[in-house]
Amino acid sequence: MEKENQVTKENFTESMDAQFALPSKDWTQYAPLTLAYIGDAAYELVVRSIFVKRHDIQPQKLHQKVTRCVSARAQANMMEVLLPELTVQEAAVYRRGRNSKPYTKAKNATLGEYLVATGFEAVMGYLYLEGAFERMNELIEKGLAALKVM
């Protein structure tokens, strides 16, 4: 019975695609800032889920913990460790994101950190849209370990 309630990579994405009549696409062809847009949300949702499931604390304290992981500076620091781990395709998506021309800038990070973080978010967005959740979680786990927040 419990197995029926578990959402797998296949049935989560297939369910969403079917419910909303979403087409399959080549996500490598999407604009890097579009990938970063969805990647920012997907990454933050994973981090929030981790902290909520590990800590039964006030939302304000959860927010403080999560913020340390999702800032541009934290994402840039994570990329130092993750860059050698990326596949050829992931590295190409990262470079496109890092080399993009964002219309905004980070409040508490340098332009260089912000661009590296944009590359990181583009990779997260690409993996999310591909339905490569195991790979996404693997990279997030290594990145969070590098931040020493877990």
mmCIF file of C-alpha atoms in Angstrom:
data_model
loop_
_atom_site.group_PDB
_atom_site.id
_atom_site.type_symbol
_atom_site.label_atom_id
_atom_site.label_comp_id
_atom_site.label_asym_id
_atom_site.label_seq_id
_atom_site.Cartn_x
_atom_site.Cartn_y
_atom_site.Cartn_z
ATOM 1 C CA MET A 1 0.000 0.000 0.000
ATOM 2 C CA GLU A 2 2.748 2.468 0.922
ATOM 3 C CA LYS A 3 4.545 1.825 -2.353
ATOM 4 C CA GLU A 4 1.498 3.115 -4.251
ATOM 5 C CA ASN A 5 1.822 6.471 -2.475
ATOM 6 C CA GLN A 6 5.500 6.935 -3.288
ATOM 7 C CA VAL A 7 6.151 9.352 -6.131
ATOM 8 C CA THR A 8 8.898 8.233 -8.424
ATOM 9 C CA LYS A 9 10.762 10.280 -10.976
ATOM 10 C CA GLU A 10 8.724 8.761 -13.755
ATOM 11 C CA ASN A 11 5.256 9.096 -12.298
ATOM 12 C CA PHE A 12 5.837 12.591 -10.873
ATOM 13 C CA THR A 13 6.929 14.099 -14.168
ATOM 14 C CA GLU A 14 4.544 11.965 -16.223
ATOM 15 C CA SER A 15 1.650 12.935 -13.953
ATOM 16 C CA MET A 16 2.448 16.642 -14.165
ATOM 17 C CA ASP A 17 3.047 16.520 -17.917
ATOM 18 C CA ALA A 18 -0.190 14.605 -18.506
ATOM 19 C CA GLN A 19 -2.287 16.727 -16.136
ATOM 20 C CA PHE A 20 -1.206 19.992 -17.728
ATOM 21 C CA ALA A 21 -0.576 18.708 -21.284
ATOM 22 C CA LEU A 22 3.102 19.680 -21.127
ATOM 23 C CA PRO A 23 5.255 18.776 -24.119
ATOM 24 C CA SER A 24 8.620 17.059 -23.925
ATOM 25 C CA LYS A 25 11.469 19.383 -24.927
ATOM 26 C CA ASP A 26 15.203 19.533 -25.377
ATOM 27 C CA TRP A 27 16.038 21.503 -22.248
ATOM 28 C CA THR A 28 19.611 22.101 -23.400
ATOM 29 C CA GLN A 29 18.171 24.500 -25.983
ATOM 30 C CA TYR A 30 16.398 26.650 -23.411
ATOM 31 C CA ALA A 31 17.808 30.027 -22.439
ATOM 32 C CA PRO A 32 20.175 29.686 -19.480
ATOM 33 C CA LEU A 33 18.338 32.343 -17.480
ATOM 34 C CA THR A 34 15.098 30.388 -17.935
ATOM 35 C CA LEU A 35 16.830 27.269 -16.631
ATOM 36 C CA ALA A 36 18.235 29.302 -13.725
ATOM 37 C CA TYR A 37 14.752 30.660 -12.974
ATOM 38 C CA ILE A 38 13.259 27.200 -12.463
ATOM 39 C CA GLY A 39 16.504 25.873 -10.954
ATOM 40 C CA ASP A 40 16.457 28.506 -8.226
ATOM 41 C CA ALA A 41 12.989 27.359 -7.152
ATOM 42 C CA ALA A 42 13.737 23.638 -7.471
ATOM 43 C CA TYR A 43 16.977 23.929 -5.469
ATOM 44 C CA GLU A 44 15.340 26.001 -2.744
ATOM 45 C CA LEU A 45 12.460 23.532 -2.476
ATOM 46 C CA VAL A 46 14.912 20.660 -1.965
ATOM 47 C CA VAL A 47 16.864 22.591 0.686
ATOM 48 C CA ARG A 48 13.686 23.675 2.475
ATOM 49 C CA SER A 49 12.425 20.083 2.424
ATOM 50 C CA ILE A 50 15.686 18.826 3.941
ATOM 51 C CA PHE A 51 15.584 21.329 6.801
ATOM 52 C CA VAL A 52 11.869 20.900 7.507
ATOM 53 C CA LYS A 53 12.239 17.127 7.636
ATOM 54 C CA ARG A 54 15.342 17.293 9.863
ATOM 55 C CA HIS A 55 14.344 20.086 12.237
ATOM 56 C CA ASP A 56 11.039 20.727 13.951
ATOM 57 C CA ILE A 57 11.756 24.382 14.691
ATOM 58 C CA GLN A 58 10.141 27.763 14.147
ATOM 59 C CA PRO A 59 9.816 28.947 10.540
ATOM 60 C CA GLN A 60 12.050 31.952 11.270
ATOM 61 C CA LYS A 61 14.896 29.645 12.333
ATOM 62 C CA LEU A 62 14.250 27.405 9.333
ATOM 63 C CA HIS A 63 14.467 30.469 7.101
ATOM 64 C CA GLN A 64 17.823 31.457 8.606
ATOM 65 C CA LYS A 65 19.243 27.967 8.000
ATOM 66 C CA VAL A 66 17.909 27.776 4.447
ATOM 67 C CA THR A 67 19.103 31.269 3.556
ATOM 68 C CA ARG A 68 22.693 30.253 4.337
ATOM 69 C CA CYS A 69 22.410 27.548 1.663
ATOM 70 C CA VAL A 70 20.521 29.315 -1.095
ATOM 71 C CA SER A 71 22.429 32.603 -1.274
ATOM 72 C CA ALA A 72 24.479 33.409 -4.364
ATOM 73 C CA ARG A 73 27.659 33.268 -2.280
ATOM 74 C CA ALA A 74 26.796 29.793 -0.926
ATOM 75 C CA GLN A 75 25.941 28.506 -4.396
ATOM 76 C CA ALA A 76 29.224 29.897 -5.759
ATOM 77 C CA ASN A 77 31.122 28.133 -2.963
ATOM 78 C CA MET A 78 29.306 24.902 -3.744
ATOM 79 C CA MET A 79 30.323 25.142 -7.401
ATOM 80 C CA GLU A 80 34.011 25.060 -6.459
ATOM 81 C CA VAL A 81 33.442 21.488 -5.291
ATOM 82 C CA LEU A 82 30.832 20.501 -7.864
ATOM 83 C CA LEU A 83 32.501 21.713 -11.054
ATOM 84 C CA PRO A 84 34.801 18.669 -11.405
ATOM 85 C CA GLU A 85 31.772 16.416 -10.728
ATOM 86 C CA LEU A 86 29.659 17.722 -13.605
ATOM 87 C CA THR A 87 29.031 15.668 -16.722
ATOM 88 C CA VAL A 88 29.931 17.172 -20.092
ATOM 89 C CA GLN A 89 26.295 18.201 -20.656
ATOM 90 C CA GLU A 90 25.907 19.648 -17.152
ATOM 91 C CA ALA A 91 29.168 21.599 -17.553
ATOM 92 C CA ALA A 92 27.904 23.056 -20.844
ATOM 93 C CA VAL A 93 24.661 24.176 -19.167
ATOM 94 C CA TYR A 94 26.688 25.628 -16.277
ATOM 95 C CA ARG A 95 28.941 27.641 -18.611
ATOM 96 C CA ARG A 96 25.936 29.022 -20.492
ATOM 97 C CA GLY A 97 24.373 30.084 -17.187
ATOM 98 C CA ARG A 98 27.578 31.577 -15.839
ATOM 99 C CA ASN A 99 28.177 33.503 -19.065
ATOM 100 C CA SER A 100 24.624 34.842 -19.298
ATOM 101 C CA LYS A 101 23.748 38.494 -18.946
ATOM 102 C CA PRO A 102 21.338 38.638 -16.004
ATOM 103 C CA TYR A 103 19.106 41.674 -15.657
ATOM 104 C CA THR A 104 19.475 41.753 -11.877
ATOM 105 C CA LYS A 105 22.325 41.459 -9.412
ATOM 106 C CA ALA A 106 22.738 39.932 -5.983
ATOM 107 C CA LYS A 107 22.498 42.118 -2.891
ATOM 108 C CA ASN A 108 25.114 40.294 -0.846
ATOM 109 C CA ALA A 109 27.452 38.808 -3.441
ATOM 110 C CA THR A 110 29.965 39.970 -5.997
ATOM 111 C CA LEU A 111 29.094 39.924 -9.687
ATOM 112 C CA GLY A 112 31.429 36.941 -10.109
ATOM 113 C CA GLU A 113 29.698 34.998 -7.350
ATOM 114 C CA TYR A 114 26.310 35.892 -8.799
ATOM 115 C CA LEU A 115 27.264 34.618 -12.256
ATOM 116 C CA VAL A 116 28.634 31.354 -10.835
ATOM 117 C CA ALA A 117 25.418 30.972 -8.827
ATOM 118 C CA THR A 118 23.389 31.579 -11.986
ATOM 119 C CA GLY A 119 25.332 28.740 -13.636
ATOM 120 C CA PHE A 120 24.603 26.513 -10.645
ATOM 121 C CA GLU A 121 20.896 27.337 -10.818
ATOM 122 C CA ALA A 122 20.866 26.654 -14.568
ATOM 123 C CA VAL A 123 22.236 23.162 -13.888
ATOM 124 C CA MET A 124 19.597 22.604 -11.201
ATOM 125 C CA GLY A 125 16.888 23.770 -13.600
ATOM 126 C CA TYR A 126 18.156 21.532 -16.377
ATOM 127 C CA LEU A 127 18.241 18.489 -14.082
ATOM 128 C CA TYR A 128 14.791 19.278 -12.687
ATOM 129 C CA LEU A 129 13.221 19.638 -16.125
ATOM 130 C CA GLU A 130 14.948 16.470 -17.312
ATOM 131 C CA GLY A 131 13.480 14.638 -14.327
ATOM 132 C CA ALA A 132 17.003 13.717 -13.172
ATOM 133 C CA PHE A 133 16.101 14.057 -9.503
ATOM 134 C CA GLU A 134 18.620 11.514 -8.228
ATOM 135 C CA ARG A 135 21.446 13.374 -9.961
ATOM 136 C CA MET A 136 20.133 16.704 -8.708
ATOM 137 C CA ASN A 137 20.003 15.385 -5.134
ATOM 138 C CA GLU A 138 23.491 13.896 -5.462
ATOM 139 C CA LEU A 139 24.964 17.251 -6.481
ATOM 140 C CA ILE A 140 23.014 19.111 -3.792
ATOM 141 C CA GLU A 141 24.239 16.662 -1.142
ATOM 142 C CA LYS A 142 27.882 17.168 -2.179
ATOM 143 C CA GLY A 143 27.422 20.922 -2.319
ATOM 144 C CA LEU A 144 25.795 21.144 1.102
ATOM 145 C CA ALA A 145 28.540 18.944 2.542
ATOM 146 C CA ALA A 146 31.085 21.431 1.191
ATOM 147 C CA LEU A 147 29.230 24.243 2.978
ATOM 148 C CA LYS A 148 29.310 22.184 6.186
ATOM 149 C CA VAL A 149 25.704 23.016 6.979
ATOM 150 C CA MET A 150 24.361 19.518 7.420
#
